[in-house]
XYZ file of C-alpha atoms in Angstrom:
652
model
C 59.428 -41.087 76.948
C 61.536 -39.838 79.936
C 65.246 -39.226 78.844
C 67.197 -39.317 81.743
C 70.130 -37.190 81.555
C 72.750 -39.539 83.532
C 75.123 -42.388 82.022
C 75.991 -45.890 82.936
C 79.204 -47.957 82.715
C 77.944 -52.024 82.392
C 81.283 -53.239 80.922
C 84.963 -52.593 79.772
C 85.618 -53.645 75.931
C 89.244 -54.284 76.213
C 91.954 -53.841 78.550
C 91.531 -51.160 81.012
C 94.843 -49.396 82.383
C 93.911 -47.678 85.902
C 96.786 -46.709 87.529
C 98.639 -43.433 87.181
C 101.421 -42.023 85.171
C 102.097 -41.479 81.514
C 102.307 -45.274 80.882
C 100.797 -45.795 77.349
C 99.470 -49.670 77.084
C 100.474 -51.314 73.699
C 97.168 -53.186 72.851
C 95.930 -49.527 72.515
C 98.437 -47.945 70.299
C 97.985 -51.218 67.785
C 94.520 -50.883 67.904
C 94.860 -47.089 66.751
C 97.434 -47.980 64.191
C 95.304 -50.928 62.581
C 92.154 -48.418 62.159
C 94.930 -45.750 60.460
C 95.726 -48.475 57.970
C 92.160 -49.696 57.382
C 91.181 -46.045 56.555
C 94.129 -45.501 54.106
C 92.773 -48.508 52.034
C 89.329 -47.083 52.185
C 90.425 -43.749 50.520
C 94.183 -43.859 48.714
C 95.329 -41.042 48.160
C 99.282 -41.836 48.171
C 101.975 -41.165 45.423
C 103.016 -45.089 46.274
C 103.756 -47.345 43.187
C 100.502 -49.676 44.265
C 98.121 -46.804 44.373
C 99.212 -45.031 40.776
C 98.643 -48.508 39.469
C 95.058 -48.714 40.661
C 94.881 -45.615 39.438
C 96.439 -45.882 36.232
C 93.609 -49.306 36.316
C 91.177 -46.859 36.035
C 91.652 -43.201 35.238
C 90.013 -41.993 32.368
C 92.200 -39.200 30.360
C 90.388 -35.445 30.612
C 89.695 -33.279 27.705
C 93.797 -31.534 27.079
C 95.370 -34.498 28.725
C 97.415 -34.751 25.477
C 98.404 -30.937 26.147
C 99.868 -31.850 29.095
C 101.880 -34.917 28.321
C 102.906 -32.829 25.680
C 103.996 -29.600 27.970
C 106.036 -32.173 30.684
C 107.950 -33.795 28.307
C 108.835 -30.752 26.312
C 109.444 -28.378 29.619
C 110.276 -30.439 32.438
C 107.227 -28.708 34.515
C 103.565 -28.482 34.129
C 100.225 -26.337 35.621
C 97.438 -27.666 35.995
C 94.615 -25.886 36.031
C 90.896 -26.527 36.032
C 87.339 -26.454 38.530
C 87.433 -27.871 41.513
C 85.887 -31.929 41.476
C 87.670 -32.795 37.864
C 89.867 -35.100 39.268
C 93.540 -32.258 38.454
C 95.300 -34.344 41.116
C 94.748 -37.730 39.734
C 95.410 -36.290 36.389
C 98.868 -34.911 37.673
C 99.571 -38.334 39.487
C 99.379 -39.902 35.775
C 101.216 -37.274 34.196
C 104.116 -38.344 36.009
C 103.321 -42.078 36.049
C 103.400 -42.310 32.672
C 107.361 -40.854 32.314
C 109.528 -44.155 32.356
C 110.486 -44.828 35.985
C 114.641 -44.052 36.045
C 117.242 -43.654 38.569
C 114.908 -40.958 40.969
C 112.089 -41.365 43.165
C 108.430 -40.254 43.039
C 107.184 -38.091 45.683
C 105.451 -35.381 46.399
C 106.778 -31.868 47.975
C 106.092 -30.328 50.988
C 103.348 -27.695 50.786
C 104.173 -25.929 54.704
C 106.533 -24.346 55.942
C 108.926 -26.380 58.361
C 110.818 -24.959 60.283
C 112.674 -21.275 60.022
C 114.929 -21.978 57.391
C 112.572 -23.584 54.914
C 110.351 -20.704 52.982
C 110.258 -23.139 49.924
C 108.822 -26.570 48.787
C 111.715 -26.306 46.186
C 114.639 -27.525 48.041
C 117.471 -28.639 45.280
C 119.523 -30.299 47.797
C 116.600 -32.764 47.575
C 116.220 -32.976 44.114
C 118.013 -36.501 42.136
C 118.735 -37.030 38.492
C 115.290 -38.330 37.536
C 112.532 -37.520 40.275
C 109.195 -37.506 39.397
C 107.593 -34.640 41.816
C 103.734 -33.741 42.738
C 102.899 -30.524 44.360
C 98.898 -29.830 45.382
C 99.026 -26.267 45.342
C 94.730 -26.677 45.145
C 94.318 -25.162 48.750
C 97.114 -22.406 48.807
C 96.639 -19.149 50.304
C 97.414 -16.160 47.830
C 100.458 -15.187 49.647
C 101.897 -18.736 49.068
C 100.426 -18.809 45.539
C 102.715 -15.870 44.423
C 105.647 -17.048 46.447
C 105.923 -20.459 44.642
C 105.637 -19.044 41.068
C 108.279 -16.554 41.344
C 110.381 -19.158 42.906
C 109.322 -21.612 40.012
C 112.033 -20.248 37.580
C 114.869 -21.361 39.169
C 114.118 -24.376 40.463
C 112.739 -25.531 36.458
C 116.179 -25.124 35.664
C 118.022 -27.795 38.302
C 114.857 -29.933 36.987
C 116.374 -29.293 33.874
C 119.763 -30.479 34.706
C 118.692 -33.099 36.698
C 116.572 -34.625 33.866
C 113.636 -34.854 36.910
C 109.791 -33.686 35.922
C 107.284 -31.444 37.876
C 103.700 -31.495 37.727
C 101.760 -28.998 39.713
C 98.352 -28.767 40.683
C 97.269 -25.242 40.717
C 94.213 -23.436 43.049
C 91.586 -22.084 40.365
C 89.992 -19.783 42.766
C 93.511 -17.775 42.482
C 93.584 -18.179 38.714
C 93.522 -14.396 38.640
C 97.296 -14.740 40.061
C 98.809 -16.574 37.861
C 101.772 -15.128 35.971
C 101.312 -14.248 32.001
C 104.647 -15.800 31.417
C 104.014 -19.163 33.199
C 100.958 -19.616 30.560
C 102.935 -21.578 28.055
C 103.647 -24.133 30.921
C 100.016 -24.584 32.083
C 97.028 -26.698 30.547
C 93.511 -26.166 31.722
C 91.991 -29.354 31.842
C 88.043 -29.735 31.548
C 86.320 -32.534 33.627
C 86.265 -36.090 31.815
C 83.070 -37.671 31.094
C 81.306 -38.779 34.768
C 79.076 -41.905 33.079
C 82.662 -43.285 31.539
C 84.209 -42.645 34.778
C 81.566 -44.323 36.466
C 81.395 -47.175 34.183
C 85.582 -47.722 34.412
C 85.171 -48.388 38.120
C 82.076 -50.486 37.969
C 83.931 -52.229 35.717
C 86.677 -53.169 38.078
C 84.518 -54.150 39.833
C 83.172 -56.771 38.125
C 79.990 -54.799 37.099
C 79.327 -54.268 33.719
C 76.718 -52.028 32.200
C 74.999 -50.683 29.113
C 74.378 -47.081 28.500
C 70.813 -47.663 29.157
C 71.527 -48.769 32.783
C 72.881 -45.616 33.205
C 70.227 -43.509 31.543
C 67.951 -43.066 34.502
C 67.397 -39.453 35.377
C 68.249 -39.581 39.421
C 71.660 -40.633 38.267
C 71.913 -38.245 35.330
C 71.549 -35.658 37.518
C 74.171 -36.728 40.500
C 76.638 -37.440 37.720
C 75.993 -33.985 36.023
C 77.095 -32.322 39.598
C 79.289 -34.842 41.642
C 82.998 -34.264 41.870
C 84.866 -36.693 40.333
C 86.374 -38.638 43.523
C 82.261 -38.816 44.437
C 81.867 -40.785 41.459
C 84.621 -43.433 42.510
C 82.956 -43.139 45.850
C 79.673 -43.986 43.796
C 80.685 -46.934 42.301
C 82.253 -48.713 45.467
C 78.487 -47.848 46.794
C 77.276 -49.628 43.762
C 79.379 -52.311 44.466
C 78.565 -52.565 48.109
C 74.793 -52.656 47.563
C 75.461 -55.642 45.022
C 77.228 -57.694 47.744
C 74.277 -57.063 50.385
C 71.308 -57.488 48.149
C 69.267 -60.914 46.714
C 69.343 -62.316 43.500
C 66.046 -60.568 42.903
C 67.132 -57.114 43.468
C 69.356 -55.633 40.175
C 71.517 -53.044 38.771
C 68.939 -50.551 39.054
C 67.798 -51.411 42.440
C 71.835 -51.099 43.340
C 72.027 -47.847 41.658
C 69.389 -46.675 43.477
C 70.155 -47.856 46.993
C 73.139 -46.330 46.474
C 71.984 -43.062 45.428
C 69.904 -42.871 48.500
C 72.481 -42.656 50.588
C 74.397 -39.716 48.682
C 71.835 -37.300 47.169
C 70.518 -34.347 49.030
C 67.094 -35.278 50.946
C 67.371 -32.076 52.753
C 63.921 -30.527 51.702
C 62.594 -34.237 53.192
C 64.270 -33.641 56.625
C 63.169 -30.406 56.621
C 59.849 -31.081 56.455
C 60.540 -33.743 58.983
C 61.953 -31.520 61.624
C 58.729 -28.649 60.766
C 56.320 -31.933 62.287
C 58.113 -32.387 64.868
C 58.313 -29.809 67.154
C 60.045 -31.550 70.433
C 63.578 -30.604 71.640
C 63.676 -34.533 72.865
C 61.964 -35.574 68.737
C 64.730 -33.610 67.635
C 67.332 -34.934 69.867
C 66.288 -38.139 69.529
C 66.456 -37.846 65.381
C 69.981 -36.259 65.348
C 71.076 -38.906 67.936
C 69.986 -41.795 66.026
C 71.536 -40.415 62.478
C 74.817 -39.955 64.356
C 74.692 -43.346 66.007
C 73.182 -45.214 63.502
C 72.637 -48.821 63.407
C 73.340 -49.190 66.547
C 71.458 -50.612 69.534
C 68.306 -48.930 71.365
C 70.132 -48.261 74.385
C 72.755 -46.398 72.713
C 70.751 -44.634 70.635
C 69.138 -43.881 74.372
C 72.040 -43.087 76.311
C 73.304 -40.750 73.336
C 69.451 -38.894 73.355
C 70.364 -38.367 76.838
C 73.664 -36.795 76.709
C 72.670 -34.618 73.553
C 69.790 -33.055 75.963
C 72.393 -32.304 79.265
C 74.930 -31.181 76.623
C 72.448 -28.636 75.353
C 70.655 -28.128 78.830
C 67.358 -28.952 77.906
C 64.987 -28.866 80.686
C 63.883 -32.509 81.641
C 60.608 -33.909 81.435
C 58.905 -33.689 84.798
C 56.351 -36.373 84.151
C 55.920 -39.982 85.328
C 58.204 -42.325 83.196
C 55.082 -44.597 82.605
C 53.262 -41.675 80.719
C 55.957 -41.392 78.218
C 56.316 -43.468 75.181
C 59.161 -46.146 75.036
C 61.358 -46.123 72.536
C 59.972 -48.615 70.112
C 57.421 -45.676 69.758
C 59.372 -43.350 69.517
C 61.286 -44.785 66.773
C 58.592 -45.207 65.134
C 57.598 -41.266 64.734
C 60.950 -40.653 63.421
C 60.102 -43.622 60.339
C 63.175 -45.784 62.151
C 62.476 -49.439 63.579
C 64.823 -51.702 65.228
C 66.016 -54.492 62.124
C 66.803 -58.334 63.425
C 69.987 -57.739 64.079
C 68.651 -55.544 67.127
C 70.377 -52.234 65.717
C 67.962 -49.529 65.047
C 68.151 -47.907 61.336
C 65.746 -45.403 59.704
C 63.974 -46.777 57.234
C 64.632 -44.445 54.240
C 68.061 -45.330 52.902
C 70.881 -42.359 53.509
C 68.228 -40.042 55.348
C 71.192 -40.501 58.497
C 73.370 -39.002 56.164
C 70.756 -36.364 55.481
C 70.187 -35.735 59.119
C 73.609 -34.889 59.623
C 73.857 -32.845 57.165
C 71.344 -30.255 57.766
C 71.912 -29.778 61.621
C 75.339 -29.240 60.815
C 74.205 -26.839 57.988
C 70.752 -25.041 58.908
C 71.708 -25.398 62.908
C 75.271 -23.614 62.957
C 74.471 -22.345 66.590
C 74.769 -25.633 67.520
C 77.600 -26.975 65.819
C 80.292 -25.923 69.186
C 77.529 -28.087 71.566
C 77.497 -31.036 68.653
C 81.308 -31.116 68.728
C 81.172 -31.456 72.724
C 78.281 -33.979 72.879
C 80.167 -36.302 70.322
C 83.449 -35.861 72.487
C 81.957 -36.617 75.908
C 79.772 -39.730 74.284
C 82.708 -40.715 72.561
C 84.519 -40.885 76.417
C 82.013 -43.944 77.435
C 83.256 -47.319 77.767
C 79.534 -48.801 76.950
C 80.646 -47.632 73.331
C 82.047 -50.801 71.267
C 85.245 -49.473 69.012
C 83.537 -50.234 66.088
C 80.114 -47.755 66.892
C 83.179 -44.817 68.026
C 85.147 -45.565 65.003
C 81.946 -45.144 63.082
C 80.668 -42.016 65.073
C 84.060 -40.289 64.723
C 83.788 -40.563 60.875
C 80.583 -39.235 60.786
C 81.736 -35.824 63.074
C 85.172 -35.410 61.038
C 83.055 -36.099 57.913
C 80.318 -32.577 59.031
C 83.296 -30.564 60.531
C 85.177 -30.552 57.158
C 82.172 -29.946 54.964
C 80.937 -26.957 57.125
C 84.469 -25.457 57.905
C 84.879 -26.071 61.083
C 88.393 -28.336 60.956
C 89.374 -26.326 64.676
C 86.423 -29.125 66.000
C 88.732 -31.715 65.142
C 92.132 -31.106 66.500
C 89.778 -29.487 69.402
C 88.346 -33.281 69.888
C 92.288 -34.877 69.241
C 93.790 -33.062 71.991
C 90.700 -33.736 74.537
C 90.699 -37.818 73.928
C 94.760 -37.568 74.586
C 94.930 -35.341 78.148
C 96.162 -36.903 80.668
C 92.559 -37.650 82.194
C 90.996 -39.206 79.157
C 90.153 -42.817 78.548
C 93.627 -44.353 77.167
C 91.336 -46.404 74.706
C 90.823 -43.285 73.103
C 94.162 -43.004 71.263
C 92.953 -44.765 68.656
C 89.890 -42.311 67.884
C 92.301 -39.339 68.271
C 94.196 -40.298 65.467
C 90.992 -40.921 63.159
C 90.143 -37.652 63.782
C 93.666 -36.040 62.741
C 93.880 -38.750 59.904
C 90.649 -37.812 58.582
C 91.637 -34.186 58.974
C 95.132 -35.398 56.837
C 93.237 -36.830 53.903
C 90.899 -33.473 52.923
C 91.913 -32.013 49.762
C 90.791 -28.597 51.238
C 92.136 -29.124 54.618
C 94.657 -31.273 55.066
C 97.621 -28.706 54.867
C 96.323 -27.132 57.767
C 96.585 -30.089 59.906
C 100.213 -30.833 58.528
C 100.933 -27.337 59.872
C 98.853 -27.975 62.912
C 100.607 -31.082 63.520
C 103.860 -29.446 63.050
C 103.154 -26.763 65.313
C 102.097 -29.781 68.068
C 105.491 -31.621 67.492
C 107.939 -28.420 68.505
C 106.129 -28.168 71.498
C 107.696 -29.926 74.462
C 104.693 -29.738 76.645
C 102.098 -31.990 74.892
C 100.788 -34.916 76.670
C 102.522 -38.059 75.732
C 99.283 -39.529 74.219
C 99.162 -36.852 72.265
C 102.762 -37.327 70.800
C 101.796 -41.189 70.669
C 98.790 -39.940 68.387
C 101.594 -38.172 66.162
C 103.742 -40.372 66.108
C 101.273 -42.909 64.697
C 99.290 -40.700 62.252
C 102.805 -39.575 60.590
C 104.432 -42.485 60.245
C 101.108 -44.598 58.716
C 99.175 -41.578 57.188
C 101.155 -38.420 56.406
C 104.366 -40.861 55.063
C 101.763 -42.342 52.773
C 101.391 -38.807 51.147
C 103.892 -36.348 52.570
C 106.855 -38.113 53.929
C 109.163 -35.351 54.272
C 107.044 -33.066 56.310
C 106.317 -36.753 58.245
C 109.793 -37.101 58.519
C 110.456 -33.614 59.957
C 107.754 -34.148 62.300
C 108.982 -37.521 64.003
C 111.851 -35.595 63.984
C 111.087 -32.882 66.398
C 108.925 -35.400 68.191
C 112.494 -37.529 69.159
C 114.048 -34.131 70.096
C 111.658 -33.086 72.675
C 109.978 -36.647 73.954
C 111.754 -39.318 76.416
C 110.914 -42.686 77.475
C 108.678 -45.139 75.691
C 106.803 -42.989 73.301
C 110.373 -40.855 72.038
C 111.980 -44.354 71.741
C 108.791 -45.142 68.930
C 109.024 -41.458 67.489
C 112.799 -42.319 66.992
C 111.706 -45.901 65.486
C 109.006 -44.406 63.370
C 111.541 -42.135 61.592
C 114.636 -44.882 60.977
C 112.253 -46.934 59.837
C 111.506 -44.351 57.111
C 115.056 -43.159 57.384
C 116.200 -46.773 56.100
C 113.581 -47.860 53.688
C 114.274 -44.579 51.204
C 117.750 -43.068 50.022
C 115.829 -39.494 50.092
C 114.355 -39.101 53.095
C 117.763 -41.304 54.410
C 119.577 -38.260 52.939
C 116.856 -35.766 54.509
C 117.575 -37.036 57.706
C 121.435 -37.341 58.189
C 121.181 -33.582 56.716
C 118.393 -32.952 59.543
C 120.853 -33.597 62.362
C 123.143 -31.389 64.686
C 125.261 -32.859 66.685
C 128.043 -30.313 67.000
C 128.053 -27.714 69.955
C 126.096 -24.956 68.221
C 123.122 -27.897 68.056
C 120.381 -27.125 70.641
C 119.403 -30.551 70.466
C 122.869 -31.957 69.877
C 122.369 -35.222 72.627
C 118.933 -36.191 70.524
C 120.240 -35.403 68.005
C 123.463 -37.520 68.099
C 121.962 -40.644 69.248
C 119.581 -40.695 66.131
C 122.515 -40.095 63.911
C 124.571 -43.004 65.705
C 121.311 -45.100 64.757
C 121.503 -43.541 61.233
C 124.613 -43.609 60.272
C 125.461 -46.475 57.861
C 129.178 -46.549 56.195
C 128.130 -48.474 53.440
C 124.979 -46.907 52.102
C 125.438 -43.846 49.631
C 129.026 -43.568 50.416
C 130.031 -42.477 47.167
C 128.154 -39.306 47.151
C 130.377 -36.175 48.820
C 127.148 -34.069 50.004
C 126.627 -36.957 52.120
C 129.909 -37.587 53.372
C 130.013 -34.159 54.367
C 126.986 -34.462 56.688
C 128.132 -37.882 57.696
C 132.068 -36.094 58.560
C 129.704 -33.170 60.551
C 127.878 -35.851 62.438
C 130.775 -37.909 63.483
C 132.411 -34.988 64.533
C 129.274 -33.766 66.967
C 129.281 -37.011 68.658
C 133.054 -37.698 68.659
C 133.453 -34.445 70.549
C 130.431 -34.308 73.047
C 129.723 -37.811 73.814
C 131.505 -40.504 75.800
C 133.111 -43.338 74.292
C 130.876 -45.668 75.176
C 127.962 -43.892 73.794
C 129.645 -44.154 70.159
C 131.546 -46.777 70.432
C 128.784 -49.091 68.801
C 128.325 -46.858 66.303
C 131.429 -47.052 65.280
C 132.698 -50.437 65.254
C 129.453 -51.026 62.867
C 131.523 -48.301 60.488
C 134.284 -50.215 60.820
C 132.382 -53.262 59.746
C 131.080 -51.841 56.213
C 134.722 -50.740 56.049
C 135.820 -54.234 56.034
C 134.324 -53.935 52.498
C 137.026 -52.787 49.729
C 134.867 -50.786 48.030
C 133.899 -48.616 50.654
C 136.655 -48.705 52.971
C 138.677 -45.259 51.535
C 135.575 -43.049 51.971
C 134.227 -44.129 55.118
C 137.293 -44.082 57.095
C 138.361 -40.924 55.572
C 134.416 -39.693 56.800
C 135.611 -40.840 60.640
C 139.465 -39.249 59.943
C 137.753 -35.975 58.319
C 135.474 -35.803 61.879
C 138.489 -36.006 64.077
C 140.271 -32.657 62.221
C 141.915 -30.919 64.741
C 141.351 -32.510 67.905
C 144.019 -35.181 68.756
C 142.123 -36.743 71.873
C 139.627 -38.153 69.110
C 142.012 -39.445 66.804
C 143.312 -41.275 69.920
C 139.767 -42.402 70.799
C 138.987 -43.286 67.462
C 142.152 -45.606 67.074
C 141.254 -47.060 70.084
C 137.780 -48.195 69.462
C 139.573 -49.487 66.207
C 141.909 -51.848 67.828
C 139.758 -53.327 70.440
C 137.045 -53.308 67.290
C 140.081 -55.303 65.200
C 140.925 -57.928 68.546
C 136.943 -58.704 69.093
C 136.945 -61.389 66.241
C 140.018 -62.931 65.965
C 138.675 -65.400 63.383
C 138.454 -62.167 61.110
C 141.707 -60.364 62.468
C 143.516 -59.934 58.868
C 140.847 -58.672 57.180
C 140.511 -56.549 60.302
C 143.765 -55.499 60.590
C 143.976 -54.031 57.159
C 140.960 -51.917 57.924
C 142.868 -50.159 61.135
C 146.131 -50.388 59.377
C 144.387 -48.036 56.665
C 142.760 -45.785 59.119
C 146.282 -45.044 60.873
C 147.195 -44.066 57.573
C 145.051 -41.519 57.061
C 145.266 -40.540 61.123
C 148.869 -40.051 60.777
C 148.274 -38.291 57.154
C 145.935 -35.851 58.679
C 148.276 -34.898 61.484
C 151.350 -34.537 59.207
C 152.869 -37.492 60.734
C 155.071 -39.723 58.789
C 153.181 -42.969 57.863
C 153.520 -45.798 60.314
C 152.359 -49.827 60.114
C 150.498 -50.211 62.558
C 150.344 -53.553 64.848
C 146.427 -53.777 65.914
């Protein structure tokens, strides 16, 4: 078989943007944000009220469970502690979903450090009466480790006050740091049974079994080793293989289908690869395992870039005197099925493939990365085969350490040269790179590195944007929240107008991360960002919602202020006649015009602005001028109050 090294473009999948510029076409950003949200159903891993009820559905209690119900209620705060792969973050999740759901939210805390000031996850001016708080200390460094339990005293104490629980997951390989007098907070959960675990999900699935359909000894075995989450993972396989097969084939033919694709075959490929000695057999075998089920000349065309990538010397000979590929499948056991997509024939020996060039091959895992990028580049590729291929690389990358190849890939598919069809893959990558219990820290930090700097290309920023507001809010929406945040700061035009969307839209749907964001602002002169800044808090701020509470007025009175000294009427004048309008309402009307009068202390020209904007405000609607009228009357008040002026009616 002669494997040419060049490429081919036959056809365009979907709409093509040539031109240049930083224009960033629509249909492409949807596209990336309807694969983000098809991914987060695949694997939940959110502190949302829909996924701790599937949860709840179907988590089976560990060994000292009872112990730690018992140490929460009692304490306010408890440790977690146990080997890797026994499910200590689901069994936090319940700890907390089982307290009865009062005033507070449930979310989870921040575990990076954003920005200067913030050295802490524990942040008490975030904390409300009743919060029910996560935080996944399970891939910590030992410097962080030791920072957060000497810190931990303090902060049980406002939980404490504030009648709000903590349940913390803690890293066992650092289990030699952890502080004697924290013991009587911590329970060290052992790993609940895998064959009842397994046989919960299958259940909810609508597959029931008997002990002696789980008796076999290939399943015995995987359950004996398998983390936990691999046993969920098992029975959705279970599940999957039920759907595709006959009425002939049965629970043990599902079972072991399934299996296939999950346990290690890596002796089978090793004797595989010791047969066949070709660089282009080889190729051709890793090629196929990455792009499988997929048509021949993909598989082809992805042979063929593997062997430039890798600079493989070509094969001189005639093209007739080489095999075609219907051969050649054949001596890797493959065929091409009816659907004219070309699968090996052992089930899950792709997935075995993978895994040992990525582990026995580590020489070649920098040229693997760059293959899979360049390949991924090609517009012969459908969306689905890329979306599939990307899962596959992020999926090796993570297990053999190498997380740098993803965020290496992200940034390539987003220059300003790449393929704008590629946004969508870019995010996969980073959201893949989000959801790793080992990992996905990192790439919060990563990410939050990427959104301070002003220089990134605006499909990167686009790929931010998107993977924080539909993946990291899903799990970490404060640290999403502070992202989007520095992303409107330091981005114009289309893509800072969607950074600024992405975070009211967050901003508006929570009181916390509402409160997080007003406190987030600077507006005032010793701001650096104080014109970003001020326009999102003219789009934030709301003079109805929270009103009552005086930490908030007081960043409400410092925002107003900001933008009531440094920007022109106009620019707040909206703003502000919406202020006046939730100060129509009694019940507010005191504290939010005392907010505006507070921001105008000690600078007449906006007390004479504000009044201003007031009585045009109360003339607009004439149909509503009494109740309108009372509002600016009121505000005069207080004008001439603040000034030490003598009260005066006022005729608006």
């Amino acid at each position: 078989m002669s494997w040419n090294h060049g490429a081919y473009i036959n056809e365009a999948r979907s709409a093509v943007h040539s031109g240049d510029g930083t224009q960033i076409n629509h249909y492409y950003v949807e596209a990336a944000s309807s694969r983000l949200r098809e991914q987060a159903r695949e694997r939940p891993r959110t502190v949302a009220k829909d996924d701790r009820e599937r949860l709840y559905q179907r988590f089976v209690p560990p060994p000292h469970f009872q112990q730690a119900r018992n140490i929460l209620r009692a304490h306010h705060t408890a440790l977690l502690t146990g080997h890797p792969g026994s499910g200590l973050r689901a069994a936090a999740l319940m700890l907390l979903h089982e307290l009865p759901a009062g005033e507070g939210s449930f979310h989870e805390l921040p575990d990076t450090r954003d920005d200067a000031s913030s050295t802490s996850p524990f942040d008490y001016g975030t904390i409300s009466t009743g919060d029910r708080l996560l935080l996944d200390l399970s891939g910590a460094d030992e410097t962080r480790y030791m920072e957060i339990q000497n810190q931990l005293s303090d902060f049980r104490e406002q939980l404490i006050g504030r009648r709000a629980h903590l349940a913390v997951v803690l890293p066992h390989r650092l289990s030699y740091l952890h502080r004697s007098e924290l013991l009587p907070l911590t329970a060290d959960l052992l790993r609940p049974s895998a064959q009842r675990v397994l046989t919960v999900h299958l259940r909810h699935v609508g597959i029931s079994t008997t002990a002696a359909d789980l008796s076999s000894s290939e399943l015995t075995a995987y359950l004996t080793k398998a983390p936990l989450r691999d046993v969920a993972d098992l029975a959705d396989r279970i599940r999957r293989m039920r759907d595709a097969s006959g009425p002939e084939r049965q629970f043990p033919h599902w079972v072991s289908d399934a299996l296939s694709q999950v346990t290690d075959q890596t002796a089978r490929v090793a004797g595989d690869l010791s047969t066949r000695h070709t660089g282009r057999r080889r190729a051709l075998l890793i090629a196929l395992a990455m792009f499988h089920d997929t048509t021949p000349a993909t598989v082809f065309s992805a042979t063929a870039a593997l062997l430039k990538v890798l600079d493989h010397p070509p094969d001189e000979r005639p093209r007739l005197e080489h095999s075609d590929l219907n051969a050649e499948f054949t001596e890797i056991d493959a065929r091409t099925q009816p659907s004219g997509h070309v699968r090996f024939n052992r089930v899950g020996y792709d997935h075995a493939v993978r895994n040992h060039f990525w582990t026995y091959l580590p020489d070649l895992r920098r040229q693997l990365r760059d293959w899979v990028g360049e390949i991924i580049e090609q517009p012969w590729l459908h969306p689905t085969e890329r979306k599939h291929v990307v899962a596959r690389f992020t999926e090796q990358g993570l297990r053999s350490g190498r997380p740098e190849d993803l965020s290496r890939l992200a940034t390539r598919w987003t220059d300003q040269g790449s393929p704008e069809r590629l946004i969508a893959d870019a995010a996969q990558v980073l959201a893949h790179g989000l959801s790793d219990g080992r990992y996905g820290s990192s790439f919060r930090q990563q990410i939050y590195e990427w959104s301070k700097r002003g220089e990134l290309s605006p499909r990167l920023k686009q790929v931010l944007i998107l993977v924080c507001s539909e993946v990291m809010a899903q799990t970490h929406p404060d640290q999403a929240l502070v992202r989007l945040h520095h992303l409107v700061r330091r981005t114009g035009g289309a893509v800072g107008d969607s950074a600024q969307q992405s975070l009211l839209q967050m901003a508006r749907a929570d009181d916390r991360l509402y409160r997080l964001a007003l406190n987030r602002v600077e507006t005032g002169a010793a701001g650096h960002q104080g014109y970003a800044d001020g326009t999102l808090f003219l789009a934030l701020a709301n003079g109805s919602r929270l009103i009552g509470s005086a930490s908030l007025r007081t960043a409400l009175t410092a925002g107003w202020a900001g933008v009531l000294r440094r920007r022109p009427v106009e620019d707040w004048r909206p703003g502000a006649e919406r202020w006046l309008t939730a100060s129509e309402d009694h019940r507010h009307r005191d504290q939010a015009l005392d907010v505006l009068v507070g921001a105008c202390e000690g600078d007449s020209s906006a007390f004479g602005s504000v009044y201003l904007v007031a009585r045009d405000w109360a003339r607009d609607r004439a149909d509503e001028s009494p109740l309108r009228t009372g509002t600016v009357t009121s505000l005069l008040h207080k004008i001439n109050g603040a000034q030490g002026l003598t009260p005066l009616h006022a005729n608006a």
